Tab-separated table of C-alpha atoms in Angstrom:
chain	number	residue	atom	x	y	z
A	1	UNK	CA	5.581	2.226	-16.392
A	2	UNK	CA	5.216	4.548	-13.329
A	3	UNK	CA	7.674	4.744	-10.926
A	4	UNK	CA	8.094	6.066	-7.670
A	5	UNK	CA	11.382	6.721	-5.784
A	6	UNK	CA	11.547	7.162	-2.205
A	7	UNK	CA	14.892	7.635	-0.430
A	8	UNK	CA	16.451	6.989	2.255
A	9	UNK	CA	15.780	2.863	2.387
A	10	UNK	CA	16.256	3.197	5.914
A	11	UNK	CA	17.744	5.600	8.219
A	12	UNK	CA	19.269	5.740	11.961
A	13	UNK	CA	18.697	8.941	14.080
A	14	UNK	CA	18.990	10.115	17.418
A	15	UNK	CA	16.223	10.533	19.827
A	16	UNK	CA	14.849	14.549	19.594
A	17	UNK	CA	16.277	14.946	15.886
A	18	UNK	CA	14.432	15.288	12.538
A	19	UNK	CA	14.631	13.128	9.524
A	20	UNK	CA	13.179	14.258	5.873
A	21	UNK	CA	11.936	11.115	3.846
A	22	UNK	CA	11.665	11.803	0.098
A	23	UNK	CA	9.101	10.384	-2.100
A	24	UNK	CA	9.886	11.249	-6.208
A	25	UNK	CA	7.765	10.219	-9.405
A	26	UNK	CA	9.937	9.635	-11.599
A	27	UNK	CA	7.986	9.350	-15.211
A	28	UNK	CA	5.221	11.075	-14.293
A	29	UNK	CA	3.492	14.150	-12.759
A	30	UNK	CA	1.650	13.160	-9.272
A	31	UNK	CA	-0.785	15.627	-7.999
A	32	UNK	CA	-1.684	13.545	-5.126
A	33	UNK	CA	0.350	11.650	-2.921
A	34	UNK	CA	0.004	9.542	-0.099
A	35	UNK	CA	2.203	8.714	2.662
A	36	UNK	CA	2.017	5.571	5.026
A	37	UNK	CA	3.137	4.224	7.920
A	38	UNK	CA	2.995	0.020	8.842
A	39	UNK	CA	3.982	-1.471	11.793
A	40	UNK	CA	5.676	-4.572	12.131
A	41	UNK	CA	2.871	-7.318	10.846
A	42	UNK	CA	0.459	-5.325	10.409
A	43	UNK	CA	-1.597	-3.288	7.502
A	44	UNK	CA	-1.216	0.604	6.270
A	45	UNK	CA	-2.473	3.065	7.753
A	46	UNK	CA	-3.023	6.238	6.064
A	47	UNK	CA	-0.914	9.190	7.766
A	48	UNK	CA	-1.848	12.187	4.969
A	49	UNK	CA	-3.131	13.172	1.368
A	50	UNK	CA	-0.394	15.394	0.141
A	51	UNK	CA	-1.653	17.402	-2.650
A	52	UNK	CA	0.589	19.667	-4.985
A	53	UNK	CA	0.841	23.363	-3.855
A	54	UNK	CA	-1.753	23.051	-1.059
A	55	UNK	CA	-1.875	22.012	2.499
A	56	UNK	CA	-1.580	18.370	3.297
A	57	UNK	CA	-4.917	16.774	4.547
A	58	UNK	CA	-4.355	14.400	7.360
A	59	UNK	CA	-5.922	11.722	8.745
A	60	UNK	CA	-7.566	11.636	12.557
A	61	UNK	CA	-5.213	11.038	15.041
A	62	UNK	CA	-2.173	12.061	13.078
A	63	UNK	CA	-0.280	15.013	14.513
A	64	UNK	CA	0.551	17.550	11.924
A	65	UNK	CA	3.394	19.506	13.482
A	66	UNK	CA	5.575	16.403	14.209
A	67	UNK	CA	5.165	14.955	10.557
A	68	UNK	CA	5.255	17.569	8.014
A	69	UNK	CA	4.228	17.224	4.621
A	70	UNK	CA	5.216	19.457	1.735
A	71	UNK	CA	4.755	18.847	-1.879
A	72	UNK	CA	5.776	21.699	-3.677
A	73	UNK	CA	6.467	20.382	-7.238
A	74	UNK	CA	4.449	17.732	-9.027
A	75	UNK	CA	7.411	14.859	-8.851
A	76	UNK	CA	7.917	15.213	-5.305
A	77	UNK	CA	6.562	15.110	-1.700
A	78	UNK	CA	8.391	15.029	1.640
A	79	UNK	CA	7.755	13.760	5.006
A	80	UNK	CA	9.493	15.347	7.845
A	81	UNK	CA	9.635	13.443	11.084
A	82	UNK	CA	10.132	16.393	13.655
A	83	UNK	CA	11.440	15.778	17.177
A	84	UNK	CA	11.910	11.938	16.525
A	85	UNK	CA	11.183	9.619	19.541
A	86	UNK	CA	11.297	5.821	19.473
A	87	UNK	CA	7.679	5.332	19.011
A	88	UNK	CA	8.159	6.698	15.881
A	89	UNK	CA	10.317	3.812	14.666
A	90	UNK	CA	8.312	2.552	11.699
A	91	UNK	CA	8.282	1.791	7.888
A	92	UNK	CA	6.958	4.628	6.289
A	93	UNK	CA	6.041	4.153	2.303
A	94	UNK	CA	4.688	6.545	0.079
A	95	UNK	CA	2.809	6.186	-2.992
A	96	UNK	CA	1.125	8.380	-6.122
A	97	UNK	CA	-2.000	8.414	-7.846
A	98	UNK	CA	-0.460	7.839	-11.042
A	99	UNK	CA	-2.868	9.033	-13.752
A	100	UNK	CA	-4.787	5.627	-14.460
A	101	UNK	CA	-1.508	3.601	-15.173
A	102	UNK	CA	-1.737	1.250	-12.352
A	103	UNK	CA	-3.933	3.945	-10.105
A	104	UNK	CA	-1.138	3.858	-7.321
A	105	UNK	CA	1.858	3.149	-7.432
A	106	UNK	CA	4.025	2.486	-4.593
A	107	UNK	CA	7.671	3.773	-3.158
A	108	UNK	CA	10.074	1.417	-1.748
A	109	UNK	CA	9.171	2.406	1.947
A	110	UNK	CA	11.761	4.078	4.299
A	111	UNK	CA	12.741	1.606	7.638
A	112	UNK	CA	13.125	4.890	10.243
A	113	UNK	CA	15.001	3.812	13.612
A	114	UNK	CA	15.197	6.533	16.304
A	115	UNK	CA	17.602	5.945	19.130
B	1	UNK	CA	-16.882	4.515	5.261
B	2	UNK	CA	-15.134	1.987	3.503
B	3	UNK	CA	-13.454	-1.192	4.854
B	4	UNK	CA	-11.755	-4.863	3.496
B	5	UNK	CA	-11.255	-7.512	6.075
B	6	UNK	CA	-8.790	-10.566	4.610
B	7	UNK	CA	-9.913	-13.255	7.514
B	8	UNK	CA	-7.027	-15.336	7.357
B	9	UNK	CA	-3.825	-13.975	8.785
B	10	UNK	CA	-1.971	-16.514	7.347
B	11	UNK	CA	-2.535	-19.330	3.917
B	12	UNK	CA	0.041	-22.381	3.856
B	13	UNK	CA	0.068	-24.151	0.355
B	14	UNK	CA	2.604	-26.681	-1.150
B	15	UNK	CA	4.399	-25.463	-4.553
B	16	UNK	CA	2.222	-26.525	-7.446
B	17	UNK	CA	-1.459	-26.337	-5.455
B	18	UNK	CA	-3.808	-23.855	-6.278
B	19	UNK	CA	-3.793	-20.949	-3.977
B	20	UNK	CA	-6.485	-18.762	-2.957
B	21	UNK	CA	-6.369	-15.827	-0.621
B	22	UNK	CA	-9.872	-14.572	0.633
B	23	UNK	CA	-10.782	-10.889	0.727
B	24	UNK	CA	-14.339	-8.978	0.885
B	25	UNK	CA	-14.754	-5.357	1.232
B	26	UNK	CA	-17.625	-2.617	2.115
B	27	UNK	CA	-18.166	0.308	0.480
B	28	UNK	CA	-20.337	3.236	-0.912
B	29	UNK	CA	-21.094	2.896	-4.479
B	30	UNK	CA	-19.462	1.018	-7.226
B	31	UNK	CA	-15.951	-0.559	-6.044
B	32	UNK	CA	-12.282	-0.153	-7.084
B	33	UNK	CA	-10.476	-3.145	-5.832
B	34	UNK	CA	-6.545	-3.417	-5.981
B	35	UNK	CA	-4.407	-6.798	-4.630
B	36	UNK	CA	-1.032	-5.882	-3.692
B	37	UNK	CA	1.964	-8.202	-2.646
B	38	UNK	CA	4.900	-6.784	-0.346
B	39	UNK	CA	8.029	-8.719	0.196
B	40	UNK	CA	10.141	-8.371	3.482
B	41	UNK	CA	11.107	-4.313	3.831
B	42	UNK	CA	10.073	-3.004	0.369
B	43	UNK	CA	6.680	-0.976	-0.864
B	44	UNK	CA	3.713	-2.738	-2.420
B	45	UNK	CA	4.068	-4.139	-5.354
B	46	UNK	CA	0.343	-3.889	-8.228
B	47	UNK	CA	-0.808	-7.370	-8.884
B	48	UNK	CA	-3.889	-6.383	-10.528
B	49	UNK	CA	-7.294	-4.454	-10.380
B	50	UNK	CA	-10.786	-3.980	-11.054
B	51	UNK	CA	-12.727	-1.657	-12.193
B	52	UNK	CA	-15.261	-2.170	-13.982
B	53	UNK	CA	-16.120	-4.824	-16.484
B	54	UNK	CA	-15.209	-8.766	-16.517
B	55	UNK	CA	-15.383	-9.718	-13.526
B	56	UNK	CA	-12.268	-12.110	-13.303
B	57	UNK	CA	-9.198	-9.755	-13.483
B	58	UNK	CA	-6.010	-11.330	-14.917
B	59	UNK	CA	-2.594	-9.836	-13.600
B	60	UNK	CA	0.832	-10.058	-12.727
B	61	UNK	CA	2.918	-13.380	-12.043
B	62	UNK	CA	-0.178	-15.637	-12.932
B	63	UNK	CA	-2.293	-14.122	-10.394
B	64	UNK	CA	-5.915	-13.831	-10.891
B	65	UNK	CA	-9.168	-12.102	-8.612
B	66	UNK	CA	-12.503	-12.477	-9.065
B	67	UNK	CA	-15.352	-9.536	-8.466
B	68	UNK	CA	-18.699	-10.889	-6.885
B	69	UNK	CA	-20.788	-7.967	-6.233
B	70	UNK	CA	-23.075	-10.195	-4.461
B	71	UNK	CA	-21.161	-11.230	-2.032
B	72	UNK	CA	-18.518	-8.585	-2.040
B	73	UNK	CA	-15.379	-10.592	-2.611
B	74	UNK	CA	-12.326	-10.220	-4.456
B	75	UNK	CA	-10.489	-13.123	-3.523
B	76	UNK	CA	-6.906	-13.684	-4.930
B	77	UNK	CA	-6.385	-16.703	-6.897
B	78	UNK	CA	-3.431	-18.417	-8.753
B	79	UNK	CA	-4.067	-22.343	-10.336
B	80	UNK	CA	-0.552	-23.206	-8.961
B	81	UNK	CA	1.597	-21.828	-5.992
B	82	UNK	CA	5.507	-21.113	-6.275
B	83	UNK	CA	7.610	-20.859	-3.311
B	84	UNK	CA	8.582	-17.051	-4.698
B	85	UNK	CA	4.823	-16.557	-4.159
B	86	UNK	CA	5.556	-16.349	-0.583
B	87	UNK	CA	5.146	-12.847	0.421
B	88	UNK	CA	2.952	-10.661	2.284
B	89	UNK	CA	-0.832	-9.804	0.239
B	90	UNK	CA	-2.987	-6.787	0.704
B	91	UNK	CA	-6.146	-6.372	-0.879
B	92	UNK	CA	-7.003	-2.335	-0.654
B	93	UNK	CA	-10.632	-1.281	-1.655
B	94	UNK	CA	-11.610	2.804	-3.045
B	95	UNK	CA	-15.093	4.078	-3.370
B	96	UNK	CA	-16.366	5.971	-6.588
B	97	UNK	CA	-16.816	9.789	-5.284
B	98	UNK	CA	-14.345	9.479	-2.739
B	99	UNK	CA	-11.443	11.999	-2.105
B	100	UNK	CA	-8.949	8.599	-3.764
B	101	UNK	CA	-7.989	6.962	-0.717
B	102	UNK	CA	-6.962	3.368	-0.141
B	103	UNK	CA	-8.190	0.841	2.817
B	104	UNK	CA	-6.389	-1.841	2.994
B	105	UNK	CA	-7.108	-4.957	4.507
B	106	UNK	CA	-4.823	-6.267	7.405
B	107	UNK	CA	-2.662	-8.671	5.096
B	108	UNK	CA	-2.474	-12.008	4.442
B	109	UNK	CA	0.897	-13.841	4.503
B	110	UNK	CA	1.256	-16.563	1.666
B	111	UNK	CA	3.561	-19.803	2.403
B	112	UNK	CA	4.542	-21.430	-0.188
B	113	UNK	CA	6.452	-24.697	0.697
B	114	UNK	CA	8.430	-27.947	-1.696
C-alpha cells in the first residue's frame, strides 16, 4: 500500500535556529502534498499545499518565509522551520494525495521542541 | 467552505459494547468523507471512506460509518469496543471541485475500558 515517510520523529533545537522536516513517498509518486501542524489536543490545521515543481500555496495566517516549503521531486517535500522560537513547538505531520489508494495517506508526524 | 464538527470531545465505552462516535459535516456538492484514528505521537492512521455508493462503508479493525445525506452524518461505528480501540478519531470531510483539501473535525477521543 502507500506509504509515507517523514523523518525526524522528533527533534530538539535551539531558540533562533532552523530545522528541515522531511516528508518521502515511498511507493508512489505524490504530486500534492500537504503539511500539518496539531497542537496538543486539538485537530489539524492545514499549514500549505505543496505541489511538485511549483510554489507552495499556503493557507491564511501562515507565514511563508518562516516555514518554507519545497517539493522538488515527486517522492519528496520539505518543511523548513526558519528562525525557530518556542511557539513553534508543535507536531507537524505531513501527508500525500496518493493516487486513489487510500486518497491520503499520512506521515508519522515530526514532535519539534525549540529551546 | 467546508466544515465537520464531532460534538463529543470525548466517548467512554466498556470492552465488548458497541461504540459509536458522532460526526456531521457541511459542504459544497457531493461529499468525500474519511475517519481517521491517531494514537499518542504518530500520523493518522485510514480507517475507511466514502465516496460514492453504499452508504455503510466497511473498513479497517471492524470499524464501520454510515453516509446519511439527509442529515449529513458519517458517524463511526464498531458492534463491539476493544481497549486497543482507544485512540484519538478524526473524521475529515473534501468537497467535489475543490483544490483536495482536508477539514477535519476537532477529534474525538475513544475510551475503551475492562
Amino acid at each position: 500500500g502507500a506509504v509515507v515517510s517523514q523523518h525526524p520523529s522528533w527533534v530538539i533545537c535551539k531558540s533562533g535556529t532552523s530545522v528541515k522536516i522531511e516528508c518521502r513517498s515511498l511507493d508512489f509518486q505524490a504530486t500534492t502534498m500537504f503539511w500539518y501542524r496539531q497542537f496538543p489536543k486539538q485537530s489539524l490545521m492545514l499549514m500549505a499545499t505543496s505541489n511538485e515543481g511549483s510554489k507552495a500555496t499556503y493557507e491564511q495566517g501562515v507565514e511563508k518565509d518562516k516555514f518554507l516549503i519545497n517539493h522538488a521531486s515527486l517522492t519528496l517535500s520539505t518543511l523548513t522551520v526558519t528562525s525557530a522560537h518556542p511557539e513553534d513547538s508543535s507536531f507537524y505531520i505531513c501527508s500525500a494525495k496518493d493516487g486513489g489508494f487510500h486518497g491520503y495517506t499520512f506521515g508519522s508526524g515530526t514532535r519539534l521542541t525549540v529551546v | 467552505a467546508q466544515s465537520v464538527a464531532q460534538p463529543e470531545d470525548q466517548v467512554n465505552v466498556a470492552e465488548g459494547n458497541p461504540l459509536t462516535v458522532k460526526c456531521t459535516y457541511s459542504v459544497s456538492g457531493n461529499p468525500y468523507l474519511f475517519w481517521y484514528v491517531q494514537y499518542p505521537n504518530r500520523g493518522l492512521q485510514f480507517l475507511l471512506k466514502y465516496i460514492t455508493g453504499d452508504n455503510l462503508v466497511k473498513g479497517s479493525y471492524g470499524f464501520e460509518a454510515e453516509f446519511n445525506k439527509s442529515q449529513t452524518s458519517f458517524h463511526l461505528k464498531k458492534p463491539s469496543a476493544l481497549v486497543s480501540d482507544s485512540a484519538l478519531y478524526f473524521c475529515a470531510v473534501r468537497g467535489t471541485g475543490t483544490a483536495s483539501k482536508l477539514t477535519f473535525g476537532t477529534g474525538t477521543r475513544l475510551q475503551v475500558t475492562l
